[in-house]
Coordinates of C-alpha atoms in Angstrom, one line a residue:
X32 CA 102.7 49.8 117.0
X33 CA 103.9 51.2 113.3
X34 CA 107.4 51.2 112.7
X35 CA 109.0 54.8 112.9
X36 CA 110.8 55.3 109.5
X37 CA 114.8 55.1 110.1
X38 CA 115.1 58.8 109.4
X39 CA 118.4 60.6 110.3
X40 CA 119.6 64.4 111.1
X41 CA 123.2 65.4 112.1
X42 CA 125.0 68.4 113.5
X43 CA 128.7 69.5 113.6
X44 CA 130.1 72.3 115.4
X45 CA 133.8 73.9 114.8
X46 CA 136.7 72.2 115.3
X47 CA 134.9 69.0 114.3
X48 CA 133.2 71.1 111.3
X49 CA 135.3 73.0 109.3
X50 CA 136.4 77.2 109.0
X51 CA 134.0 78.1 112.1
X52 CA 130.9 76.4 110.1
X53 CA 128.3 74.6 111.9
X54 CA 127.2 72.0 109.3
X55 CA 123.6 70.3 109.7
X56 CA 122.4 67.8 107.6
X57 CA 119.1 65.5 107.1
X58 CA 117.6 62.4 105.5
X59 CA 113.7 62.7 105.1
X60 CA 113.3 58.8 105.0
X61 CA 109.2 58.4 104.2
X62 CA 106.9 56.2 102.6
X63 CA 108.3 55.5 98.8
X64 CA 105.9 56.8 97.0
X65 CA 105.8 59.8 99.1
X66 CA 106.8 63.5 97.1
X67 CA 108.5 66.4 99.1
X68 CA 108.0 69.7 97.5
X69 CA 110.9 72.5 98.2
X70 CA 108.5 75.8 99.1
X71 CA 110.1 79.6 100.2
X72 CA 107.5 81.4 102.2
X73 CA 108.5 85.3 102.7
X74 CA 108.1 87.0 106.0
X75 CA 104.8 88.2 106.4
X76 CA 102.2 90.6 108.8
X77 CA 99.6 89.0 110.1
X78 CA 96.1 90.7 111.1
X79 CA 95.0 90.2 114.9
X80 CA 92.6 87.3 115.6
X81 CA 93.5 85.5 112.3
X82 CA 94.3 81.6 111.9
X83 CA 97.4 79.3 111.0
X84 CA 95.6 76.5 109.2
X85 CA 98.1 73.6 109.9
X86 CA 97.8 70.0 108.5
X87 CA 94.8 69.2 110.6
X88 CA 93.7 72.0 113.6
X89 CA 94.0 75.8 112.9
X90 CA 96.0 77.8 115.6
X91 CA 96.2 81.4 116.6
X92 CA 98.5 82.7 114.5
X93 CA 101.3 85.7 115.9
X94 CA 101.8 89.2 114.1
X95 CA 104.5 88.4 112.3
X96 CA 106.2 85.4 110.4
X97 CA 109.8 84.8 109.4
X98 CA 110.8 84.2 105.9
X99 CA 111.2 80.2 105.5
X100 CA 112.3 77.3 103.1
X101 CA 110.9 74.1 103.7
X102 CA 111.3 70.4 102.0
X103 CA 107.7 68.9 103.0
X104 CA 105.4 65.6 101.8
X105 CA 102.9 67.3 99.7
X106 CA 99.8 67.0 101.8
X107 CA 100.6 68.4 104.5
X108 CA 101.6 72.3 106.0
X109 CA 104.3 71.6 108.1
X110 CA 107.8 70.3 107.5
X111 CA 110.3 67.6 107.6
X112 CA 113.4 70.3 108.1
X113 CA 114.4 74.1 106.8
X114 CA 115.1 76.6 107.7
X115 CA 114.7 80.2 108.2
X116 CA 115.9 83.7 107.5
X117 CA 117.6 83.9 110.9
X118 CA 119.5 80.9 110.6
X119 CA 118.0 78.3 112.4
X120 CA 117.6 75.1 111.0
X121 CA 114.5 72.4 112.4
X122 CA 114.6 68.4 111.5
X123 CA 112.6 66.1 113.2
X124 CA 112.0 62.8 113.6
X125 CA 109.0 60.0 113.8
X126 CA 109.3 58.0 117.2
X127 CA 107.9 55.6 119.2
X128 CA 108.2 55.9 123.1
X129 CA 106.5 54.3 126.3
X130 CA 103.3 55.7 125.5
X131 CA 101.5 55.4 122.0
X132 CA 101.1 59.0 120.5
X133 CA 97.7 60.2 120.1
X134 CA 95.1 59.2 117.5
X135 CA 93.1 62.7 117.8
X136 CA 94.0 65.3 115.2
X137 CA 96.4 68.3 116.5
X138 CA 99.6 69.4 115.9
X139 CA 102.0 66.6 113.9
X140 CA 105.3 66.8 114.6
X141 CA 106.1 68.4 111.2
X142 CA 103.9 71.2 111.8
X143 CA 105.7 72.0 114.7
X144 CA 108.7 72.4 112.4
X145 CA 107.4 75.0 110.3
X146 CA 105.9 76.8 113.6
X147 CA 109.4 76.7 115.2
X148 CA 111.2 78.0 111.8
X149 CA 108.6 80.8 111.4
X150 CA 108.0 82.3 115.2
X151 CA 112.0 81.2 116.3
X152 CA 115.0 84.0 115.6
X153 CA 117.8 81.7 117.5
X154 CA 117.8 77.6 117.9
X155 CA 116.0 78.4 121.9
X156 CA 113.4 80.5 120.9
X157 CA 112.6 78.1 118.0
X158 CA 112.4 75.0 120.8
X159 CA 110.3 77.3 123.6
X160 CA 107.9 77.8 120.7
X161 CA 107.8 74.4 120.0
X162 CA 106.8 73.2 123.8
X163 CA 104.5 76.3 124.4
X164 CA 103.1 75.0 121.1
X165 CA 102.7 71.1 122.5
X166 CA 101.5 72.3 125.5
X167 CA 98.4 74.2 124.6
X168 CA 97.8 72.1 121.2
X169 CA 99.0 68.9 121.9
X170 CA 101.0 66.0 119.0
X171 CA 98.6 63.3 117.1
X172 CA 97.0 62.7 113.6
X173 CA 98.1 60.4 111.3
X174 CA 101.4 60.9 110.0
X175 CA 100.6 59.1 106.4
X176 CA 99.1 60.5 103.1
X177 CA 96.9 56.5 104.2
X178 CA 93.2 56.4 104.4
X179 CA 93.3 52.7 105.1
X180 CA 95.9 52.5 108.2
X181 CA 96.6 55.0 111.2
X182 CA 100.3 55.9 111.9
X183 CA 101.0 58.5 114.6
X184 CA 104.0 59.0 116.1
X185 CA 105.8 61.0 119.6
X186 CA 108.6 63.4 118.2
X187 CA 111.7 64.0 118.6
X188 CA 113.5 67.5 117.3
X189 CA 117.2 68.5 116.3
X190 CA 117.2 72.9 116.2
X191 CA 119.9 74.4 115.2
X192 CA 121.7 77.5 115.3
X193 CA 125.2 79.0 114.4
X194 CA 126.1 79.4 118.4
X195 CA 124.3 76.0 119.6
X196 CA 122.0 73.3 119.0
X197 CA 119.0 71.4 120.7
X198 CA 117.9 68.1 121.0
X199 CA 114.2 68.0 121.9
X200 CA 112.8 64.4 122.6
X201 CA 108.8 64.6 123.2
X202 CA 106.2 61.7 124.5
X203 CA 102.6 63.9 124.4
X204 CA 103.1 67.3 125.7
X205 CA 105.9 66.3 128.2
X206 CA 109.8 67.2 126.8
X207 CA 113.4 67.3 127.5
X208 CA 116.0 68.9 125.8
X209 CA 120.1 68.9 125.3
X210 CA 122.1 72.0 124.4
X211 CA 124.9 71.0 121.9
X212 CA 127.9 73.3 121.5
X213 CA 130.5 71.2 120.4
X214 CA 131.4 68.0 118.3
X215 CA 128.9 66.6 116.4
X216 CA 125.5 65.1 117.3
X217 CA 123.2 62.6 115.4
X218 CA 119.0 62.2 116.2
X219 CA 117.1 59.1 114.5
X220 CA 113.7 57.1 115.0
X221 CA 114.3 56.8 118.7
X222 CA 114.9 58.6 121.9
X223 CA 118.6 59.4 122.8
X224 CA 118.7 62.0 125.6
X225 CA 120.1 60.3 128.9
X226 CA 120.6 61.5 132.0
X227 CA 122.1 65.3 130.6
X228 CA 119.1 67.5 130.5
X229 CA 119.9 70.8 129.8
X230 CA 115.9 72.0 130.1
X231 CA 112.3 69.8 130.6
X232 CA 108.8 70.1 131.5
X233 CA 108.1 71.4 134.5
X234 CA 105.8 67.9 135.3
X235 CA 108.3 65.4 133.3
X236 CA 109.9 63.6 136.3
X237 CA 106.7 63.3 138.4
X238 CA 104.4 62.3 135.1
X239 CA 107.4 59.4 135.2
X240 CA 106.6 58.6 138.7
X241 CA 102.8 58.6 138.4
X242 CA 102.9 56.1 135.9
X243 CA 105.1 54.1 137.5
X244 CA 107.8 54.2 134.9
X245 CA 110.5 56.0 137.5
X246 CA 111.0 55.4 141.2
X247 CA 112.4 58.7 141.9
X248 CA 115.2 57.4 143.6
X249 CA 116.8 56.3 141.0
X250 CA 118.8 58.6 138.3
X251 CA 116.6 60.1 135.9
X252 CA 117.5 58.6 132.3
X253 CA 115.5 60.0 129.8
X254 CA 115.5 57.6 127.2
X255 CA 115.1 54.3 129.7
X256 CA 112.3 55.7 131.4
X257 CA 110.0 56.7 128.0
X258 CA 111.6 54.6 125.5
X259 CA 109.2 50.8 124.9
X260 CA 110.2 48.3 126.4
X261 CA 111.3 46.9 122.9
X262 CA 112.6 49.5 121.7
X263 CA 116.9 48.0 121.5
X264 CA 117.6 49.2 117.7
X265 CA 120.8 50.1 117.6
X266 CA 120.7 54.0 116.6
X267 CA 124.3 54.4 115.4
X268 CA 124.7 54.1 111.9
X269 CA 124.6 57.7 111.3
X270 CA 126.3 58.6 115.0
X271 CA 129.2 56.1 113.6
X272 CA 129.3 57.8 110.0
X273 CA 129.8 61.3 111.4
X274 CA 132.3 60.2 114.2
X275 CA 134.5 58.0 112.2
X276 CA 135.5 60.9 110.0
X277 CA 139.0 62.3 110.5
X278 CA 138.7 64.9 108.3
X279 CA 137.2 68.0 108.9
X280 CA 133.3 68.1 108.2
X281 CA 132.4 70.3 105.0
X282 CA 129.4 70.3 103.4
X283 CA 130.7 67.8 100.8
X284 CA 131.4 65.3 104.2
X285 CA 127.3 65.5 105.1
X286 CA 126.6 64.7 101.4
X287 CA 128.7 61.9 101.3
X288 CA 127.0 60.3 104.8
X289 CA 123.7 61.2 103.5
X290 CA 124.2 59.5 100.4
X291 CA 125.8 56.1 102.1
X292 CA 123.3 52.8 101.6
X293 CA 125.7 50.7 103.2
X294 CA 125.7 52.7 106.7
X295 CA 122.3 52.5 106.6
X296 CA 121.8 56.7 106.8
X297 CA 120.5 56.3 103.0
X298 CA 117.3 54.2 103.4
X299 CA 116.0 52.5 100.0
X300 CA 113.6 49.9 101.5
X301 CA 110.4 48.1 100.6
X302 CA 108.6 50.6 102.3
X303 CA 110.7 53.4 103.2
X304 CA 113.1 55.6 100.7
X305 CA 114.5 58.7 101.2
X306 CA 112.7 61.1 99.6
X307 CA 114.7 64.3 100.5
X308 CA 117.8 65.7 101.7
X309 CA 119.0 68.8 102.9
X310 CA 122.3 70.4 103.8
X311 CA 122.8 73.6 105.7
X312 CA 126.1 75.1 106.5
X313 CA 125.8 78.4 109.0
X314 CA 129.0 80.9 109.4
X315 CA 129.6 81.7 112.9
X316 CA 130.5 84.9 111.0
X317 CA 127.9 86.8 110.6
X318 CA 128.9 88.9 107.7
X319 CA 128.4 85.6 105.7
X320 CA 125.5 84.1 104.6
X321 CA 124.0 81.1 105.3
X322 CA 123.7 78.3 102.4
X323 CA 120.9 76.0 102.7
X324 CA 121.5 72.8 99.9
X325 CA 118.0 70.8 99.0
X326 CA 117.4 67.8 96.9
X327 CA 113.9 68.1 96.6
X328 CA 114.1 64.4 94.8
X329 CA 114.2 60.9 96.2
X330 CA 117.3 58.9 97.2
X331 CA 120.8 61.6 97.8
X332 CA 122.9 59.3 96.2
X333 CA 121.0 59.9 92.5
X334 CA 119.9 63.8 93.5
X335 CA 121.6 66.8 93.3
X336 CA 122.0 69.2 96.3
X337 CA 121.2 72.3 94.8
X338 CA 121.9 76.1 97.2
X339 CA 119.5 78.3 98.8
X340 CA 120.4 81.8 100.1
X341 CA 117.8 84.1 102.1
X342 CA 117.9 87.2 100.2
X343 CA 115.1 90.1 100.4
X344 CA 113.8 88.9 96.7
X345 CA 114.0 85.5 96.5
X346 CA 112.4 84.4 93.2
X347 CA 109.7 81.3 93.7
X348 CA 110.3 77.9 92.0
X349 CA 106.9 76.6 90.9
X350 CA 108.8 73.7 89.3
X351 CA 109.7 72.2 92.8
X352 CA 106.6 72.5 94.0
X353 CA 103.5 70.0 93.9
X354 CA 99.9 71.0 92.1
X355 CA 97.4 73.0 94.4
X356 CA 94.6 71.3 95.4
X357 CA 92.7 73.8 97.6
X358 CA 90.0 72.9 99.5
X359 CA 89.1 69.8 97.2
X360 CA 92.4 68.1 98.4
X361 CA 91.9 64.9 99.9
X362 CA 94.2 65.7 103.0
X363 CA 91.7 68.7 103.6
X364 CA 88.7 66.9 103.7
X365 CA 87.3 64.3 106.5
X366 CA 87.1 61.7 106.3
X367 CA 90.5 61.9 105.1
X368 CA 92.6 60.6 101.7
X369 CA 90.2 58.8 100.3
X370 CA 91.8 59.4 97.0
X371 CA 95.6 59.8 96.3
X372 CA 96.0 62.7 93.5
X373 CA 99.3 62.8 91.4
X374 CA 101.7 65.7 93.5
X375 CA 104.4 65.0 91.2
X376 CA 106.0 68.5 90.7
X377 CA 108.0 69.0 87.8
X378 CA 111.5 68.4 88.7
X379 CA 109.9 65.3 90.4
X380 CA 108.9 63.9 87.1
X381 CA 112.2 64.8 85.2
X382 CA 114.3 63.6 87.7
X383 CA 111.8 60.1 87.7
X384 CA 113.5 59.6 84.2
X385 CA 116.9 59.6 85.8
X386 CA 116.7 57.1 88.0
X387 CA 115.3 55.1 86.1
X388 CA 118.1 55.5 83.8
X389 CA 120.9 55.3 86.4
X390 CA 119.1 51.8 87.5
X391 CA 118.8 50.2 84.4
X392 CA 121.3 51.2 82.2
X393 CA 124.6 50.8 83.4
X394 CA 126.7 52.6 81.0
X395 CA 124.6 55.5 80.2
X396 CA 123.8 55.4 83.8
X397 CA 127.3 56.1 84.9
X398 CA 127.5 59.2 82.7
X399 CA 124.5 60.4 83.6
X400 CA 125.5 60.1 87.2
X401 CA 129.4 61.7 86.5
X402 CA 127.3 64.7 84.8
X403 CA 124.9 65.1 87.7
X404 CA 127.9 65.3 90.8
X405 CA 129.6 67.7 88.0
X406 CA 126.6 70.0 88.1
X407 CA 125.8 69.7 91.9
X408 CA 130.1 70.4 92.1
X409 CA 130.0 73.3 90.2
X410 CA 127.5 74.9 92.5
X411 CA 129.6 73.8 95.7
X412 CA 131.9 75.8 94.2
X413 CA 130.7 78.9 93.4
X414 CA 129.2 78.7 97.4
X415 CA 132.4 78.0 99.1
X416 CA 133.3 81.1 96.6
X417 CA 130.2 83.5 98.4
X418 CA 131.3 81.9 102.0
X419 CA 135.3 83.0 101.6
X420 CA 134.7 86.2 99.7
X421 CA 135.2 89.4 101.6
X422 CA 133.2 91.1 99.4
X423 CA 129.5 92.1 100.4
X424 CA 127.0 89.4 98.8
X425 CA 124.6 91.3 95.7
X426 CA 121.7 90.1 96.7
X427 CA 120.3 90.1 92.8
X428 CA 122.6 87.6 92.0
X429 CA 121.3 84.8 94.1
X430 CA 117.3 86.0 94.5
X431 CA 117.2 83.5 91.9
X432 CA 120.2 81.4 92.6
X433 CA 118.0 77.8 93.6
X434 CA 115.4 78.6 90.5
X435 CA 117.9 78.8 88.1
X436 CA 119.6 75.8 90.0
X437 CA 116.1 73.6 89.7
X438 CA 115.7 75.0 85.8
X439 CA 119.2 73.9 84.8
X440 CA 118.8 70.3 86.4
X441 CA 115.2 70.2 84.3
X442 CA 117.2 70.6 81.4
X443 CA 119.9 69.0 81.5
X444 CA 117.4 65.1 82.1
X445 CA 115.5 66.6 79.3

């Protein structure tokens, strides 16, 4: 069975998190090689009968489509996290449970993401979309840009909103699901949900029984009866990082654990790196906006988090996103990546030079690094600005506000 990568996705809720902000953050820990592209898709109107091609089936698509931002590998449609113009906010993570996920193309986990963040206005409707989704469709296909090994994986979801947040574990089409509103909550590469189950499929607890995996006598424990029977890793780097603070949680906290090597929650393997990050922070006041912060560059702790705000005219960033392949791209066609073409996007390759810098050089490295955290700090501050402000936001000042954030960074490794 392939190893789930050690991905990890956090949520804090007020008093934990701090000024009535619920702060969400994620790793994207992937294949090294791997690029994530940062895309904005605007709300759209969609004609009856037409299609949502996803990474490897197309789906009936609904009449309308939220406005999204998404940090995805290249190949694919979906999404490892975003979020949307409502406010909700989808991670989720590779896992591997009881019984192996499906070889046969449908759904990934990923696209179920971007279907959650597009068809979801709150955190629930974003997970009932999600299972009505897994019902009819169905998770599998392999989870790799890899023509020459098959990696699929179960699912496991955190959705988030300013009022509440869901954990939604998922072997096949069968789910449970926690509501979180309070403290703080950490998902990785393996199933937590216990014996609190806030909502499930109707034919969870008997589909246990039938297999022989639950007595029915017993109490039903989620994660004992579908997690394998090897599965003992110890998921609690990232549960410890975010617990172990006694500070209140800002945005700057959720960097800082994302960014950690030593917890673990920053993975920079032989395999596996983290190739994006994301921060979110959501008011629970609803006159201010919500500020999404994306690397859209490998490893947190040499990337700069750079903000995102949903206005109506949100100006695209072609420099953070990978070349267009069409219909000649190797993901589209079957059988299946049997070449690798270069998705390096533009800030990709700047911010290439960097790191190498920041590993090789020591003392140019260090500058380079003080100048990065000096741009990514001046942007902190101009949010935490917008978030305490009583005046209305102009939306013309940040349509552009993540472009000219993306163009700047370009610059300044040129």
């Amino acid at each position: 069975m392939a190893l789930a990568p050690p991905s990890y996705c956090f949520v804090a809720f007020p008093p934990r998190a701090k000024d009535g902000l619920v702060v969400f953050g994620k790793n994207s820990a992937r294949p090294r090689d791997e690029v994530q592209e940062i895309v904005y898709f605007s709300a759209a109107d969609h004609e009856p009968e037409s299609k949502a091609e996803c990474t490897y089936i197309s789906i009936d698509q609904v009449p309308r489509t939220h406005a999204i931002v998404i940090s995805r590998p290249a190949w694919l449609w979906g999404a490892e996290m975003g979020a949307n113009e409502h406010g909700v906010c989808i991670a989720n993570e590779a896992i591997n449970a009881r019984e192996p996920a499906a070889e046969t193309e449908a759904l990934l986990g990923m696209d179920l993401v971007r279907l959650g963040l597009e068809r979801g206005a709150t955190a629930k409707e974003a997970l009932d979309v999600i299972v009505a989704l897994l019902e009819e469709h169905g998770q599998g296909g392999n989870y790799y840009e890899d023509a020459n090994s098959y990696h699929s994986f179960q699912s496991t979801y955190l959705i988030v909103d300013s009022e509440e947040a869901w954990v939604l574990e998922t072997v096949g089409k069968y789910w449970a699901a926690e509501r979180i509103t309070e403290g703080v909550k950490c998902i990785c590469n393996q199933l937590s949900l216990t014996t609190k189950i806030d909502a499930e499929h109707p034919e969870l607890r008997s589909y246990a029984q039938s297999q022989g995996w639950w007595t029915g006598e017993d109490e039903f424990n989620f994660s004992e009866v579908f997690s394998p029977a090897d599965d003992h890793l110890a998921c609690c780097a990232g549960k410890d990082s975010l617990e172990k603070q006694e500070e209140s949680i800002t945005v700057q906290t959720m960097i800082d654990i994302l960014r950690d090597k030593a917890s673990g929650v920053c993975i920079d393997s032989e395999s596996f790196l983290t190739t994006a990050s994301v921060v979110s922070v959501l008011p629970q006041n609803r006159s201010s906006p919500c500020i999404h912060y994306f690397t859209g560059t490998p490893d947190p702790s040499r990337s700069i988090f750079k903000p995102f705000i949903f206005v109506d005219d949100v100006k695209l960033v072609p420099k953070a996103q990978s070349p267009c392949f069409g219909g000649d791209d190797p993901a589209r066609k079957e059988p299946r990546f049997q070449e690798k073409p270069d998705r390096r996007h533009e800030l990709y390759k700047a911010h290439e030079w960097a790191r190498a810098v920041l590993e090789s050089d020591e003392e140019q490295g260090q500058k380079l690094r003080k100048t990065m955290l000096e741009l990514e700090k001046q942007g902190l501050e101009a949010m935490e600005e917008i978030l305490t402000s009583n005046d209305p936001l102009d939306p013309t000042e940040v349509g552009d506000l993540f472009y000219d954030c993306v163009d700047t960074e370009i610059k300044f490794f040129k």
